Amino acid sequence: MPTTQPMTSSEELRSFSYGGGWQSTAALVLAARGELDYRTFLMANVGDDSEHPGTLRYLKHYALPYAAEHGIEMIVLDRIMKRTGERRTLYEDLTRPGSRSLKIPVRMSNGAPGTRSCTASFKIKVIGDELKRRGATAERPATVGIGISLDEIERANKRRCEPHERIEYPLLERGIRRIDCARIIRSAGLPLPPKSACWFCPFKRPESWHDMRRTEPDLFAKACQLEDLLNERRDLLGKDHVYLTRFGQPLRKAIPEGVDTLPLDEFDTGCDSGWCMT
């Protein structure tokens, strides 16, 4: 658990929500250079069994060392169940025996995403709890930077704001685009991070699913097994099947082996306003 002391009455609590992708990594570089006023970066980890392995590798080998080298506090937070004190991952929530949880935005039979609470429960609330622990209140809200770039401006007003938070978008305010983020990251001598998302996220593009089947077959098979498990439970409840793609069929059939070209997905492919996908 983090050990940082709560802020005093004369301090302003400022932090940046680190998602592990291009935008928030670019913000980390800009903060290290003194161009952004954030010395604390908070990452809500949905679980070592839930985050894409590539994101966790980048965090360990690049982001955390870079932050430490430049005197930036980067804290990785787990979801802690208040009643039991146990750590709970999103994958555990989906697969634990007897669970009826469908926190992820699974696709319904018509291809539309169902309701979801994964971002709120495993990202926004986890960050919010840490800010409150550090002293943020409705009377003295913490400032939280969100990594939305200019080409994602439509996402800026979708982020739910907690009473003890004040949201700002420093990349958006500076007119920084996603391609600029890549340039900023490379200029620091860092490789580009992979796209940040849970490996089983139903908002994943079809071409990303195809890449996973081709380059990470074990992880793809695990996603198929998760989809099977969810539908086995749906059968017991007498409910329609749900899917991890918009094609209304099981993942292993929707993303056939050996196919190099798949239709582009025009639906939203990210989580709320930069909390998961930046």
PDB file of N, CA, C and O in Angstrom, residues 45-51 79 88-96 101-104 117-119 121-122 198 200 226:
ATOM      1  N   ASN A  45      -4.388  -0.365 -11.495  1.00  0.00           N
ATOM      2  CA  ASN A  45      -4.128  -1.647 -12.150  1.00  0.00           C
ATOM      3  C   ASN A  45      -5.340  -2.550 -11.960  1.00  0.00           C
ATOM      4  O   ASN A  45      -5.663  -2.931 -10.835  1.00  0.00           O
ATOM      5  N   VAL A  46      -6.008  -2.898 -13.054  1.00  0.00           N
ATOM      6  CA  VAL A  46      -7.189  -3.760 -12.930  1.00  0.00           C
ATOM      7  C   VAL A  46      -6.819  -5.189 -12.569  1.00  0.00           C
ATOM      8  O   VAL A  46      -7.694  -6.007 -12.299  1.00  0.00           O
ATOM      9  N   GLY A  47      -5.520  -5.481 -12.570  1.00  0.00           N
ATOM     10  CA  GLY A  47      -5.055  -6.801 -12.166  1.00  0.00           C
ATOM     11  C   GLY A  47      -3.951  -7.307 -13.062  1.00  0.00           C
ATOM     12  O   GLY A  47      -4.004  -7.121 -14.281  1.00  0.00           O
ATOM     13  N   ASP A  48      -2.955  -7.948 -12.472  1.00  0.00           N
ATOM     14  CA  ASP A  48      -1.871  -8.524 -13.279  1.00  0.00           C
ATOM     15  C   ASP A  48      -2.395  -9.622 -14.196  1.00  0.00           C
ATOM     16  O   ASP A  48      -1.744  -9.962 -15.181  1.00  0.00           O
ATOM     17  N   ASP A  49      -3.566 -10.175 -13.863  1.00  0.00           N
ATOM     18  CA  ASP A  49      -4.176 -11.193 -14.711  1.00  0.00           C
ATOM     19  C   ASP A  49      -5.177 -10.585 -15.695  1.00  0.00           C
ATOM     20  O   ASP A  49      -5.800 -11.319 -16.470  1.00  0.00           O
ATOM     21  N   SER A  50      -5.331  -9.265 -15.669  1.00  0.00           N
ATOM     22  CA  SER A  50      -6.352  -8.596 -16.476  1.00  0.00           C
ATOM     23  C   SER A  50      -5.764  -7.567 -17.443  1.00  0.00           C
ATOM     24  O   SER A  50      -6.195  -7.489 -18.598  1.00  0.00           O
ATOM     25  N   GLU A  51      -4.813  -6.784 -16.982  1.00  0.00           N
ATOM     26  CA  GLU A  51      -4.129  -5.856 -17.874  1.00  0.00           C
ATOM     27  C   GLU A  51      -3.415  -6.663 -18.959  1.00  0.00           C
ATOM     28  O   GLU A  51      -2.980  -7.800 -18.723  1.00  0.00           O
ATOM     29  N   ARG A  79      -7.306  -2.655  -6.679  1.00  0.00           N
ATOM     30  CA  ARG A  79      -8.628  -2.505  -6.082  1.00  0.00           C
ATOM     31  C   ARG A  79      -8.683  -3.343  -4.805  1.00  0.00           C
ATOM     32  O   ARG A  79      -8.453  -4.554  -4.839  1.00  0.00           O
ATOM     33  N   ARG A  88      -8.826  -7.510  -5.398  1.00  0.00           N
ATOM     34  CA  ARG A  88      -9.737  -8.138  -6.337  1.00  0.00           C
ATOM     35  C   ARG A  88      -9.418  -7.630  -7.734  1.00  0.00           C
ATOM     36  O   ARG A  88      -9.386  -6.424  -7.966  1.00  0.00           O
ATOM     37  N   THR A  89      -9.171  -8.543  -8.650  1.00  0.00           N
ATOM     38  CA  THR A  89      -8.902  -8.155 -10.030  1.00  0.00           C
ATOM     39  C   THR A  89     -10.182  -8.266 -10.853  1.00  0.00           C
ATOM     40  O   THR A  89     -11.138  -8.947 -10.470  1.00  0.00           O
ATOM     41  N   LEU A  90     -10.176  -7.631 -12.001  1.00  0.00           N
ATOM     42  CA  LEU A  90     -11.351  -7.684 -12.867  1.00  0.00           C
ATOM     43  C   LEU A  90     -11.582  -9.106 -13.379  1.00  0.00           C
ATOM     44  O   LEU A  90     -12.724  -9.574 -13.419  1.00  0.00           O
ATOM     45  N   TYR A  91     -10.516  -9.798 -13.751  1.00  0.00           N
ATOM     46  CA  TYR A  91     -10.663 -11.173 -14.241  1.00  0.00           C
ATOM     47  C   TYR A  91     -11.212 -12.077 -13.139  1.00  0.00           C
ATOM     48  O   TYR A  91     -12.075 -12.931 -13.399  1.00  0.00           O
ATOM     49  N   GLU A  92     -10.741 -11.886 -11.908  1.00  0.00           N
ATOM     50  CA  GLU A  92     -11.271 -12.668 -10.788  1.00  0.00           C
ATOM     51  C   GLU A  92     -12.756 -12.381 -10.585  1.00  0.00           C
ATOM     52  O   GLU A  92     -13.543 -13.286 -10.287  1.00  0.00           O
ATOM     53  N   ASP A  93     -13.134 -11.128 -10.740  1.00  0.00           N
ATOM     54  CA  ASP A  93     -14.534 -10.747 -10.571  1.00  0.00           C
ATOM     55  C   ASP A  93     -15.417 -11.441 -11.601  1.00  0.00           C
ATOM     56  O   ASP A  93     -16.542 -11.837 -11.300  1.00  0.00           O
ATOM     57  N   LEU A  94     -14.898 -11.593 -12.809  1.00  0.00           N
ATOM     58  CA  LEU A  94     -15.663 -12.213 -13.884  1.00  0.00           C
ATOM     59  C   LEU A  94     -15.745 -13.731 -13.753  1.00  0.00           C
ATOM     60  O   LEU A  94     -16.729 -14.339 -14.185  1.00  0.00           O
ATOM     61  N   THR A  95     -14.718 -14.341 -13.170  1.00  0.00           N
ATOM     62  CA  THR A  95     -14.609 -15.802 -13.206  1.00  0.00           C
ATOM     63  C   THR A  95     -14.839 -16.492 -11.863  1.00  0.00           C
ATOM     64  O   THR A  95     -14.901 -17.720 -11.831  1.00  0.00           O
ATOM     65  N   ARG A  96     -14.953 -15.757 -10.787  1.00  0.00           N
ATOM     66  CA  ARG A  96     -15.094 -16.430  -9.486  1.00  0.00           C
ATOM     67  C   ARG A  96     -16.381 -17.261  -9.458  1.00  0.00           C
ATOM     68  O   ARG A  96     -17.407 -16.871 -10.037  1.00  0.00           O
ATOM     69  N   SER A 101     -21.378 -11.507 -12.374  1.00  0.00           N
ATOM     70  CA  SER A 101     -20.863 -10.203 -12.757  1.00  0.00           C
ATOM     71  C   SER A 101     -20.596 -10.113 -14.247  1.00  0.00           C
ATOM     72  O   SER A 101     -20.001 -11.002 -14.853  1.00  0.00           O
ATOM     73  N   LEU A 102     -21.038  -9.029 -14.854  1.00  0.00           N
ATOM     74  CA  LEU A 102     -20.704  -8.708 -16.238  1.00  0.00           C
ATOM     75  C   LEU A 102     -20.286  -7.246 -16.287  1.00  0.00           C
ATOM     76  O   LEU A 102     -20.940  -6.416 -16.921  1.00  0.00           O
ATOM     77  N   LYS A 103     -19.207  -6.938 -15.580  1.00  0.00           N
ATOM     78  CA  LYS A 103     -18.766  -5.548 -15.478  1.00  0.00           C
ATOM     79  C   LYS A 103     -18.201  -5.013 -16.790  1.00  0.00           C
ATOM     80  O   LYS A 103     -18.157  -3.805 -17.003  1.00  0.00           O
ATOM     81  N   ILE A 104     -17.742  -5.914 -17.664  1.00  0.00           N
ATOM     82  CA  ILE A 104     -17.184  -5.453 -18.934  1.00  0.00           C
ATOM     83  C   ILE A 104     -18.301  -5.246 -19.958  1.00  0.00           C
ATOM     84  O   ILE A 104     -19.362  -5.858 -19.849  1.00  0.00           O
ATOM     85  N   SER A 117     -19.420  -1.494 -15.796  1.00  0.00           N
ATOM     86  CA  SER A 117     -19.013  -0.776 -14.594  1.00  0.00           C
ATOM     87  C   SER A 117     -17.526  -0.955 -14.322  1.00  0.00           C
ATOM     88  O   SER A 117     -17.043  -0.533 -13.274  1.00  0.00           O
ATOM     89  N   CYS A 118     -16.805  -1.566 -15.260  1.00  0.00           N
ATOM     90  CA  CYS A 118     -15.392  -1.857 -15.020  1.00  0.00           C
ATOM     91  C   CYS A 118     -14.568  -0.587 -14.844  1.00  0.00           C
ATOM     92  O   CYS A 118     -13.727  -0.492 -13.933  1.00  0.00           O
ATOM     93  N   THR A 119     -14.801   0.419 -15.685  1.00  0.00           N
ATOM     94  CA  THR A 119     -14.037   1.660 -15.566  1.00  0.00           C
ATOM     95  C   THR A 119     -14.327   2.346 -14.244  1.00  0.00           C
ATOM     96  O   THR A 119     -13.416   2.789 -13.550  1.00  0.00           O
ATOM     97  N   SER A 121     -15.538   1.000 -11.409  1.00  0.00           N
ATOM     98  CA  SER A 121     -15.155   0.211 -10.230  1.00  0.00           C
ATOM     99  C   SER A 121     -13.653   0.010 -10.107  1.00  0.00           C
ATOM    100  O   SER A 121     -13.104   0.044  -8.994  1.00  0.00           O
ATOM    101  N   PHE A 122     -12.980  -0.207 -11.225  1.00  0.00           N
ATOM    102  CA  PHE A 122     -11.571  -0.592 -11.178  1.00  0.00           C
ATOM    103  C   PHE A 122     -10.606   0.522 -11.556  1.00  0.00           C
ATOM    104  O   PHE A 122      -9.396   0.373 -11.390  1.00  0.00           O
ATOM    105  N   CYS A 198      -7.495  -3.988 -21.189  1.00  0.00           N
ATOM    106  CA  CYS A 198      -7.571  -5.377 -20.743  1.00  0.00           C
ATOM    107  C   CYS A 198      -7.483  -6.285 -21.966  1.00  0.00           C
ATOM    108  O   CYS A 198      -8.012  -5.965 -23.029  1.00  0.00           O
ATOM    109  N   PHE A 200      -9.040  -8.861 -22.624  1.00  0.00           N
ATOM    110  CA  PHE A 200     -10.338  -9.420 -23.007  1.00  0.00           C
ATOM    111  C   PHE A 200     -11.364  -8.317 -23.283  1.00  0.00           C
ATOM    112  O   PHE A 200     -12.561  -8.592 -23.352  1.00  0.00           O
ATOM    113  N   LEU A 226     -12.931 -17.463 -21.581  1.00  0.00           N
ATOM    114  CA  LEU A 226     -13.710 -16.537 -20.758  1.00  0.00           C
ATOM    115  C   LEU A 226     -15.093 -16.324 -21.363  1.00  0.00           C
ATOM    116  O   LEU A 226     -16.110 -16.364 -20.654  1.00  0.00           O
TER     117      LEU A 226
END
